[in-house]
mmCIF file of C-alpha atoms in Angstrom:
data_model
loop_
_atom_site.group_PDB
_atom_site.id
_atom_site.type_symbol
_atom_site.label_atom_id
_atom_site.label_comp_id
_atom_site.label_asym_id
_atom_site.label_seq_id
_atom_site.Cartn_x
_atom_site.Cartn_y
_atom_site.Cartn_z
ATOM 1 C CA ARG A 1 -16.168 22.219 -6.781
ATOM 2 C CA LYS A 2 -14.833 19.786 -8.805
ATOM 3 C CA ARG A 3 -13.099 17.614 -6.906
ATOM 4 C CA GLN A 4 -9.054 17.302 -8.724
ATOM 5 C CA ARG A 5 -8.261 13.542 -8.802
ATOM 6 C CA TYR A 6 -5.743 11.798 -7.726
ATOM 7 C CA VAL A 7 -5.828 9.117 -10.252
ATOM 8 C CA GLU A 8 -7.001 9.858 -14.030
ATOM 9 C CA LYS A 9 -9.768 7.603 -15.861
ATOM 10 C CA ASP A 10 -6.572 6.753 -18.238
ATOM 11 C CA GLY A 11 -4.502 5.992 -14.992
ATOM 12 C CA LYS A 12 -1.773 8.494 -15.255
ATOM 13 C CA CYS A 13 -1.643 9.384 -11.594
ATOM 14 C CA ASN A 14 -2.105 13.548 -11.350
ATOM 15 C CA VAL A 15 0.937 14.318 -8.545
ATOM 16 C CA GLN A 16 4.051 16.100 -9.865
ATOM 17 C CA HIS A 17 7.109 16.329 -7.598
ATOM 18 C CA GLY A 18 8.669 19.332 -7.051
ATOM 19 C CA ASN A 19 11.703 21.051 -4.602
ATOM 20 C CA VAL A 20 13.742 17.865 -5.613
ATOM 21 C CA ARG A 21 17.350 19.061 -4.590
ATOM 22 C CA GLU A 22 18.823 15.445 -5.262
ATOM 23 C CA THR A 23 18.686 15.456 -8.638
ATOM 24 C CA TYR A 24 22.003 13.331 -8.503
ATOM 25 C CA ARG A 25 19.711 10.099 -8.102
ATOM 26 C CA TYR A 26 18.637 9.856 -11.550
ATOM 27 C CA LEU A 27 22.412 10.094 -12.312
ATOM 28 C CA THR A 28 23.257 7.041 -10.570
ATOM 29 C CA ASP A 29 20.785 5.036 -12.488
ATOM 30 C CA ILE A 30 20.695 6.564 -15.599
ATOM 31 C CA PHE A 31 19.460 3.529 -17.381
ATOM 32 C CA THR A 32 16.027 3.562 -16.399
ATOM 33 C CA THR A 33 16.310 7.583 -16.768
ATOM 34 C CA LEU A 34 16.875 7.059 -19.817
ATOM 35 C CA VAL A 35 14.250 4.715 -20.357
ATOM 36 C CA ASP A 36 11.497 7.219 -18.472
ATOM 37 C CA LEU A 37 12.146 9.900 -21.016
ATOM 38 C CA LYS A 38 9.579 11.058 -23.517
ATOM 39 C CA TRP A 39 9.871 10.039 -27.510
ATOM 40 C CA ARG A 40 11.715 12.691 -28.700
ATOM 41 C CA PHE A 41 13.970 13.246 -25.313
ATOM 42 C CA SER A 42 14.849 9.345 -26.092
ATOM 43 C CA LEU A 43 15.811 9.955 -30.046
ATOM 44 C CA LEU A 44 17.354 12.795 -29.321
ATOM 45 C CA VAL A 45 19.846 11.196 -26.823
ATOM 46 C CA PHE A 46 20.346 8.205 -28.851
ATOM 47 C CA ILE A 47 21.371 10.057 -31.726
ATOM 48 C CA LEU A 48 23.738 13.099 -29.820
ATOM 49 C CA ALA A 49 25.076 9.792 -28.367
ATOM 50 C CA TYR A 50 26.830 7.983 -31.103
ATOM 51 C CA ALA A 51 27.148 11.476 -33.146
ATOM 52 C CA VAL A 52 29.597 12.763 -30.478
ATOM 53 C CA THR A 53 31.458 10.010 -30.425
ATOM 54 C CA TRP A 54 31.355 9.796 -33.853
ATOM 55 C CA LEU A 55 32.709 13.379 -33.674
ATOM 56 C CA PHE A 56 35.445 12.711 -30.699
ATOM 57 C CA PHE A 57 36.872 9.900 -33.081
ATOM 58 C CA GLY A 58 36.768 11.820 -35.752
ATOM 59 C CA LEU A 59 38.905 14.821 -34.717
ATOM 60 C CA ILE A 60 41.665 12.487 -32.368
ATOM 61 C CA TRP A 61 42.510 10.667 -36.181
ATOM 62 C CA TRP A 62 42.424 14.166 -37.746
ATOM 63 C CA PHE A 63 44.906 15.162 -34.512
ATOM 64 C CA ILE A 64 46.923 11.868 -35.505
ATOM 65 C CA ALA A 65 47.690 12.382 -39.000
ATOM 66 C CA TYR A 66 48.211 16.385 -38.304
ATOM 67 C CA CYS A 67 50.416 15.576 -35.437
ATOM 68 C CA ARG A 68 52.348 13.132 -37.944
ATOM 69 C CA GLY A 69 52.628 15.107 -41.113
ATOM 70 C CA ASP A 70 50.312 13.115 -42.590
ATOM 71 C CA LEU A 71 48.081 16.287 -44.504
ATOM 72 C CA ASP A 72 51.207 17.810 -45.667
ATOM 73 C CA HIS A 73 52.431 14.349 -47.636
ATOM 74 C CA LEU A 74 49.230 13.662 -49.394
ATOM 75 C CA GLU A 75 50.744 13.727 -52.592
ATOM 76 C CA ASP A 76 54.175 11.681 -51.638
ATOM 77 C CA HIS A 77 53.464 7.955 -52.361
ATOM 78 C CA ALA A 78 56.269 7.159 -50.478
ATOM 79 C CA TRP A 79 55.105 8.623 -47.331
ATOM 80 C CA THR A 80 53.341 5.945 -45.701
ATOM 81 C CA PRO A 81 50.644 7.482 -43.583
ATOM 82 C CA CYS A 82 48.551 6.614 -40.169
ATOM 83 C CA VAL A 83 45.488 6.219 -42.269
ATOM 84 C CA ASN A 84 45.305 5.329 -45.834
ATOM 85 C CA ASN A 85 43.524 8.003 -48.295
ATOM 86 C CA LEU A 86 42.586 10.237 -44.962
ATOM 87 C CA ASN A 87 43.202 13.783 -46.646
ATOM 88 C CA GLY A 88 41.474 15.841 -43.705
ATOM 89 C CA PHE A 89 38.726 16.464 -41.293
ATOM 90 C CA VAL A 90 35.350 15.243 -43.081
ATOM 91 C CA SER A 91 37.523 11.730 -44.256
ATOM 92 C CA ALA A 92 38.565 11.464 -40.514
ATOM 93 C CA PHE A 93 35.205 11.531 -39.220
ATOM 94 C CA LEU A 94 33.916 9.157 -41.943
ATOM 95 C CA PHE A 95 36.501 6.737 -40.752
ATOM 96 C CA SER A 96 35.140 7.119 -37.491
ATOM 97 C CA ILE A 97 32.126 6.287 -38.558
ATOM 98 C CA GLU A 98 33.017 3.019 -40.614
ATOM 99 C CA THR A 99 35.156 2.097 -37.952
ATOM 100 C CA GLU A 100 33.244 2.438 -34.817
ATOM 101 C CA THR A 101 29.878 0.746 -37.542
ATOM 102 C CA THR A 102 32.298 -1.724 -38.394
ATOM 103 C CA ILE A 103 31.227 -1.239 -42.290
ATOM 104 C CA GLY A 104 34.808 -1.133 -43.748
ATOM 105 C CA TYR A 105 34.838 0.303 -47.435
ATOM 106 C CA GLY A 106 37.775 -0.625 -47.665
ATOM 107 C CA HIS A 107 38.869 2.750 -49.344
ATOM 108 C CA ARG A 108 40.337 4.028 -46.219
ATOM 109 C CA VAL A 109 42.463 2.516 -43.811
ATOM 110 C CA ILE A 110 44.814 2.171 -41.085
ATOM 111 C CA THR A 111 48.867 1.264 -41.447
ATOM 112 C CA ASP A 112 50.499 -1.015 -39.704
ATOM 113 C CA LYS A 113 52.954 1.583 -39.249
ATOM 114 C CA CYS A 114 50.812 3.734 -36.535
ATOM 115 C CA PRO A 115 51.356 2.704 -33.038
ATOM 116 C CA GLU A 116 48.916 4.982 -31.515
ATOM 117 C CA GLY A 117 46.300 4.287 -34.014
ATOM 118 C CA ILE A 118 46.756 0.883 -33.253
ATOM 119 C CA VAL A 119 45.607 2.245 -29.970
ATOM 120 C CA LEU A 120 42.637 4.225 -30.861
ATOM 121 C CA LEU A 121 41.893 1.517 -32.927
ATOM 122 C CA LEU A 122 41.231 -0.403 -29.670
ATOM 123 C CA LEU A 123 39.515 2.508 -27.647
ATOM 124 C CA GLN A 124 37.141 3.262 -29.963
ATOM 125 C CA ALA A 125 36.491 -0.377 -30.697
ATOM 126 C CA ILE A 126 35.369 -0.792 -27.303
ATOM 127 C CA LEU A 127 33.918 1.922 -26.420
ATOM 128 C CA GLY A 128 31.324 1.944 -29.615
ATOM 129 C CA SER A 129 30.650 -1.706 -28.587
ATOM 130 C CA MET A 130 29.357 -0.633 -25.181
ATOM 131 C CA VAL A 131 27.169 2.160 -27.004
ATOM 132 C CA ASN A 132 25.675 0.244 -29.224
ATOM 133 C CA ALA A 133 24.980 -1.970 -26.212
ATOM 134 C CA PHE A 134 23.616 0.519 -23.836
ATOM 135 C CA MET A 135 21.621 2.606 -25.735
ATOM 136 C CA VAL A 136 20.279 -0.265 -28.147
ATOM 137 C CA GLY A 137 19.681 -1.678 -24.943
ATOM 138 C CA CYS A 138 17.636 1.471 -23.801
ATOM 139 C CA MET A 139 15.669 1.477 -27.053
ATOM 140 C CA PHE A 140 15.204 -2.096 -26.775
ATOM 141 C CA VAL A 141 13.096 -2.140 -23.738
ATOM 142 C CA LYS A 142 11.543 1.509 -24.290
ATOM 143 C CA ILE A 143 9.948 -0.242 -26.899
ATOM 144 C CA SER A 144 9.214 -3.818 -25.400
ATOM 145 C CA GLN A 145 7.763 -1.593 -22.615
ATOM 146 C CA PRO A 146 4.469 -3.328 -21.809
ATOM 147 C CA ASN A 147 2.447 0.291 -20.681
ATOM 148 C CA LYS A 148 0.205 -0.033 -24.240
ATOM 149 C CA ARG A 149 -1.056 -3.442 -22.894
ATOM 150 C CA ALA A 150 -3.235 -1.895 -20.765
ATOM 151 C CA GLU A 151 -4.628 0.013 -23.268
ATOM 152 C CA THR A 152 -6.604 -3.002 -23.850
ATOM 153 C CA LEU A 153 -7.835 -3.560 -20.431
ATOM 154 C CA VAL A 154 -10.619 -1.579 -19.764
ATOM 155 C CA PHE A 155 -13.259 -0.478 -17.065
ATOM 156 C CA SER A 156 -16.456 1.108 -15.978
ATOM 157 C CA SER A 157 -16.669 4.709 -16.547
ATOM 158 C CA HIS A 158 -18.812 3.874 -12.611
ATOM 159 C CA ALA A 159 -18.972 1.944 -10.264
ATOM 160 C CA VAL A 160 -22.545 0.723 -8.560
ATOM 161 C CA VAL A 161 -23.601 0.088 -5.443
ATOM 162 C CA SER A 162 -27.013 -2.603 -4.616
ATOM 163 C CA LEU A 163 -27.647 -5.041 -3.188
ATOM 164 C CA ARG A 164 -26.208 -9.145 -3.614
ATOM 165 C CA ASP A 165 -27.711 -11.437 -1.639
ATOM 166 C CA ASP A 166 -28.804 -9.107 0.997
ATOM 167 C CA ARG A 167 -25.649 -7.270 1.294
ATOM 168 C CA LEU A 168 -25.252 -4.198 -0.021
ATOM 169 C CA CYS A 169 -21.498 -4.371 -2.860
ATOM 170 C CA LEU A 170 -20.111 -1.552 -4.263
ATOM 171 C CA MET A 171 -19.013 -2.876 -8.033
ATOM 172 C CA PHE A 172 -17.423 -1.869 -10.449
ATOM 173 C CA ARG A 173 -16.199 -3.611 -13.781
ATOM 174 C CA VAL A 174 -12.591 -4.418 -15.420
ATOM 175 C CA GLY A 175 -12.683 -5.958 -18.828
ATOM 176 C CA ASP A 176 -9.601 -7.062 -21.480
ATOM 177 C CA LEU A 177 -10.066 -6.436 -25.279
ATOM 178 C CA ARG A 178 -7.293 -8.486 -26.930
ATOM 179 C CA ASP A 179 -7.945 -12.284 -27.373
ATOM 180 C CA SER A 180 -4.660 -13.098 -25.736
ATOM 181 C CA HIS A 181 -4.851 -13.329 -21.910
ATOM 182 C CA ILE A 182 -3.448 -11.564 -19.087
ATOM 183 C CA VAL A 183 -1.583 -14.140 -17.004
ATOM 184 C CA GLU A 184 -2.249 -14.686 -13.305
ATOM 185 C CA ALA A 185 -4.384 -11.538 -13.180
ATOM 186 C CA SER A 186 -5.051 -9.283 -9.275
ATOM 187 C CA ILE A 187 -7.382 -6.451 -8.516
ATOM 188 C CA ARG A 188 -7.351 -4.331 -6.054
ATOM 189 C CA ALA A 189 -9.278 -1.135 -4.340
ATOM 190 C CA LYS A 190 -7.938 1.407 -2.400
ATOM 191 C CA LEU A 191 -10.150 4.273 -0.822
ATOM 192 C CA ILE A 192 -8.435 7.652 -0.866
ATOM 193 C CA LYS A 193 -10.081 9.902 1.380
ATOM 194 C CA SER A 194 -8.485 12.881 3.373
ATOM 195 C CA LYS A 195 -8.486 12.262 7.478
ATOM 196 C CA GLN A 196 -7.862 13.543 10.993
ATOM 197 C CA THR A 197 -6.570 11.019 13.616
ATOM 198 C CA GLN A 198 -7.698 11.619 17.651
ATOM 199 C CA GLU A 199 -4.449 13.375 17.938
ATOM 200 C CA GLY A 200 -5.872 15.924 15.722
ATOM 201 C CA GLU A 201 -3.116 15.177 12.559
ATOM 202 C CA PHE A 202 -4.442 15.530 9.215
ATOM 203 C CA ILE A 203 -3.577 13.162 6.999
ATOM 204 C CA PRO A 204 -4.112 14.179 3.141
ATOM 205 C CA LEU A 205 -5.193 11.501 0.576
ATOM 206 C CA ASP A 206 -5.104 8.909 3.515
ATOM 207 C CA GLN A 207 -5.419 5.414 1.737
ATOM 208 C CA THR A 208 -6.982 2.865 2.933
ATOM 209 C CA ASP A 209 -7.706 -0.772 1.250
ATOM 210 C CA LEU A 210 -11.112 -1.790 0.066
ATOM 211 C CA SER A 211 -11.324 -5.780 0.120
ATOM 212 C CA VAL A 212 -12.215 -7.095 -2.970
ATOM 213 C CA GLY A 213 -11.357 -10.591 -2.066
ATOM 214 C CA PHE A 214 -7.970 -11.584 -1.078
ATOM 215 C CA GLU A 215 -8.881 -13.195 1.795
ATOM 216 C CA THR A 216 -11.156 -15.959 -0.163
ATOM 217 C CA GLY A 217 -8.665 -15.514 -3.129
ATOM 218 C CA ASP A 218 -11.276 -13.735 -5.248
ATOM 219 C CA ASP A 219 -8.827 -11.071 -6.369
ATOM 220 C CA ARG A 220 -7.362 -13.507 -8.705
ATOM 221 C CA LEU A 221 -8.877 -12.680 -11.846
ATOM 222 C CA PHE A 222 -9.279 -15.048 -14.761
ATOM 223 C CA LEU A 223 -9.873 -11.758 -17.139
ATOM 224 C CA VAL A 224 -11.217 -14.146 -20.301
ATOM 225 C CA SER A 225 -14.422 -12.223 -20.221
ATOM 226 C CA PRO A 226 -15.649 -8.623 -18.625
ATOM 227 C CA LEU A 227 -15.822 -9.553 -15.239
ATOM 228 C CA ILE A 228 -17.411 -8.032 -12.155
ATOM 229 C CA ILE A 229 -15.649 -7.219 -9.131
ATOM 230 C CA SER A 230 -17.662 -6.319 -5.658
ATOM 231 C CA HIS A 231 -16.533 -5.673 -2.224
ATOM 232 C CA GLU A 232 -19.233 -6.447 0.569
ATOM 233 C CA ILE A 233 -19.864 -3.915 2.488
ATOM 234 C CA ASP A 234 -19.347 -5.112 6.185
ATOM 235 C CA GLU A 235 -18.161 -4.005 9.507
ATOM 236 C CA ARG A 236 -14.560 -4.176 8.041
ATOM 237 C CA SER A 237 -15.775 -1.677 5.570
ATOM 238 C CA PRO A 238 -14.840 2.334 4.903
ATOM 239 C CA PHE A 239 -18.459 2.496 3.557
ATOM 240 C CA TRP A 240 -20.054 0.289 6.844
ATOM 241 C CA ASP A 241 -21.881 3.573 7.669
ATOM 242 C CA VAL A 242 -22.438 5.295 4.388
ATOM 243 C CA SER A 243 -25.859 6.125 2.967
ATOM 244 C CA ARG A 244 -27.115 6.907 -0.024
ATOM 245 C CA HIS A 245 -27.529 10.222 1.064
ATOM 246 C CA GLN A 246 -24.153 10.683 3.312
ATOM 247 C CA LEU A 247 -23.050 9.873 -0.202
ATOM 248 C CA GLU A 248 -24.129 11.960 -2.400
ATOM 249 C CA LYS A 249 -22.502 14.640 -0.121
ATOM 250 C CA ASP A 250 -19.732 12.885 0.334
ATOM 251 C CA ASP A 251 -15.507 13.600 -1.096
ATOM 252 C CA PHE A 252 -13.583 10.178 -2.073
ATOM 253 C CA GLU A 253 -11.950 8.691 -4.922
ATOM 254 C CA ILE A 254 -11.687 4.769 -5.431
ATOM 255 C CA VAL A 255 -8.876 3.810 -6.821
ATOM 256 C CA VAL A 256 -8.468 0.306 -8.819
ATOM 257 C CA ILE A 257 -5.315 -1.365 -9.622
ATOM 258 C CA LEU A 258 -5.421 -4.538 -11.864
ATOM 259 C CA GLU A 259 -2.032 -6.026 -12.010
ATOM 260 C CA GLY A 260 -0.791 -9.224 -14.774
ATOM 261 C CA MET A 261 1.499 -10.683 -16.813
ATOM 262 C CA VAL A 262 1.437 -10.081 -20.867
ATOM 263 C CA GLU A 263 1.024 -13.911 -22.004
ATOM 264 C CA ALA A 264 2.765 -13.117 -25.152
ATOM 265 C CA THR A 265 5.970 -11.676 -24.125
ATOM 266 C CA GLY A 266 6.105 -12.472 -20.035
ATOM 267 C CA MET A 267 6.501 -8.923 -18.774
ATOM 268 C CA THR A 268 4.452 -7.533 -15.701
ATOM 269 C CA CYS A 269 1.360 -4.733 -16.774
ATOM 270 C CA GLN A 270 -0.906 -2.844 -14.412
ATOM 271 C CA ALA A 271 -3.935 -1.016 -15.669
ATOM 272 C CA ARG A 272 -5.550 1.891 -12.980
ATOM 273 C CA SER A 273 -8.455 4.060 -13.208
ATOM 274 C CA SER A 274 -10.457 5.467 -10.420
ATOM 275 C CA TYR A 275 -13.672 6.302 -9.401
ATOM 276 C CA LEU A 276 -15.041 10.214 -7.458
ATOM 277 C CA ALA A 277 -17.920 10.010 -4.867
ATOM 278 C CA ASP A 278 -20.521 11.494 -8.037
ATOM 279 C CA GLU A 279 -18.994 8.397 -10.433
ATOM 280 C CA VAL A 280 -20.477 6.169 -7.980
ATOM 281 C CA LEU A 281 -24.369 4.939 -8.473
ATOM 282 C CA TRP A 282 -26.229 4.157 -5.853
ATOM 283 C CA GLY A 283 -29.358 1.462 -6.172
ATOM 284 C CA HIS A 284 -28.088 -0.147 -10.225
ATOM 285 C CA ARG A 285 -26.412 -2.537 -11.261
ATOM 286 C CA PHE A 286 -24.472 -3.454 -14.709
ATOM 287 C CA THR A 287 -26.592 -5.415 -17.626
ATOM 288 C CA PRO A 288 -25.410 -9.150 -18.472
ATOM 289 C CA LEU A 289 -22.601 -8.940 -21.629
ATOM 290 C CA LEU A 290 -22.153 -12.753 -22.329
ATOM 291 C CA SER A 291 -24.173 -14.561 -24.745
ATOM 292 C CA LEU A 292 -24.887 -17.822 -25.881
ATOM 293 C CA GLU A 293 -24.500 -18.129 -29.329
ATOM 294 C CA GLU A 294 -23.552 -21.549 -31.935
ATOM 295 C CA GLY A 295 -20.736 -22.832 -30.210
ATOM 296 C CA PHE A 296 -18.724 -20.088 -28.171
ATOM 297 C CA TYR A 297 -19.758 -17.293 -25.699
ATOM 298 C CA GLU A 298 -20.573 -13.643 -27.328
ATOM 299 C CA VAL A 299 -19.036 -10.098 -25.124
ATOM 300 C CA ASP A 300 -21.318 -7.347 -26.392
ATOM 301 C CA TYR A 301 -18.828 -4.653 -25.597
ATOM 302 C CA GLY A 302 -20.867 -1.954 -26.149
ATOM 303 C CA GLY A 303 -22.783 -2.215 -23.514
ATOM 304 C CA PHE A 304 -19.991 -2.673 -20.583
ATOM 305 C CA HIS A 305 -20.518 0.735 -19.303
ATOM 306 C CA HIS A 306 -24.966 0.471 -18.950
ATOM 307 C CA THR A 307 -26.268 -0.263 -15.839
ATOM 308 C CA VAL A 308 -30.309 -0.257 -14.649
ATOM 309 C CA PRO A 309 -31.792 1.359 -11.224
ATOM 310 C CA VAL A 310 -32.755 -1.947 -9.231
ATOM 311 C CA PRO A 311 -34.065 -1.604 -5.798
ATOM 312 C CA THR A 312 -31.907 -0.861 -2.941
ATOM 313 C CA PRO A 313 -32.348 0.428 0.247
ATOM 314 C CA ALA A 314 -31.436 3.776 0.598
ATOM 315 C CA CYS A 315 -29.836 3.119 4.017
ATOM 316 C CA SER A 316 -26.759 2.347 5.001
ATOM 317 C CA ALA A 317 -25.068 -0.782 5.596
ATOM 318 C CA ARG A 318 -25.234 -0.973 9.378
ATOM 319 C CA GLN A 319 -28.516 -0.022 9.774
ATOM 320 C CA LEU A 320 -29.116 -2.851 6.947
ATOM 321 C CA ALA A 321 -28.052 -5.013 9.422
ATOM 322 C CA ALA A 322 -29.677 -3.876 12.647
ATOM 323 C CA ALA A 323 -32.813 -3.431 10.636
ATOM 324 C CA ALA A 324 -31.974 -7.370 9.631
ATOM 325 C CA ALA A 325 -30.924 -8.527 12.850
ATOM 326 C CA ARG A 326 -34.246 -6.927 14.330
ATOM 327 C CA ARG A 327 -36.569 -9.015 11.918
ATOM 328 C CA ASP A 328 -34.825 -12.200 12.766
ATOM 329 C CA ALA A 329 -35.176 -11.642 16.333
ATOM 330 C CA HIS A 330 -38.565 -10.930 16.190
ATOM 331 C CA LEU A 331 -39.277 -13.725 13.750
ATOM 332 C CA TYR A 332 -37.694 -16.364 16.386
ATOM 333 C CA TRP A 333 -39.452 -14.835 19.277
ATOM 334 C CA SER A 334 -43.373 -14.698 17.094
ATOM 335 C CA ILE A 335 -42.889 -18.607 16.597
ATOM 336 C CA PRO A 336 -44.483 -20.572 20.223
ATOM 337 C CA SER A 337 -42.050 -23.477 21.555
ATOM 338 C CA ARG A 338 -43.282 -26.755 21.190
ATOM 339 C CA LEU A 339 -42.693 -27.621 24.527
ATOM 340 C CA ASP A 340 -45.477 -24.950 25.069
ATOM 341 C CA GLN A 341 -48.003 -26.839 22.514
ATOM 342 C CA PRO A 342 -50.300 -28.825 24.166
#
């Protein structure tokens, strides 16, 4: 059975919230709610916000003209209307648009004999400014979101397990396709695996941190060229007792998270990917990508996902460490002491 992903390869979280009863909480933060909407709904809200306010104030302008009798004295040049050249709802609607957008064609204009119109003009000017600030702010934030910057941050299609300095390590590769860099880039990795506690509690999709250099600062990346991120499988690692045979039968997911600040905009960006158990290759190593050219280094992204098999013990890291300890002890006791030599 194919395992259901918690995080897709493109970074989308495969989680849907159901039976949310306190939906009013979305309205308390209406700005974020509008920014999080899909583009088609955001454009619909953007258009409706202006159209509704124009129609609403256009109806009020028409109602004032109707109550004052301006529509009954259209041909009476001695009559001073509230708004000159307002002869129906369509013209009232156009006057509402001109007022809120400050277009000012000069054909329709309010007179000083209409105090209720002056009050309405002030209200529409203030409310129009608020609508402009709110909607334009939403669209600006949505356009400038750094989500698309993560599209040029790439992860290797597979993770590998092989020896580094006689220690088993879990490794994956990250790269940045743009020339502009990610500032203060950092990497994290989490193991997603269900478990059962000693008390019998079942925890679905339990999250465990995988050390990728937090203690030493190696998790802070200078991501100018592709880097291989390494997790050393030691006694603190959840893979300490996992051998190659166990890895092939195991059921887990490794989620990797790359965060940083976009150099061009200064906004925080996050890219995610994941590896299932069958996407972890035991006994493989990533091929080199860098080559020295005339005055610069060249990165060949054509081989970004390529790996090559290398000799790697099939036992677990614990068994490998125990074998190394026995070998060292045997070498120690096999060397005769200088004191025993004649």
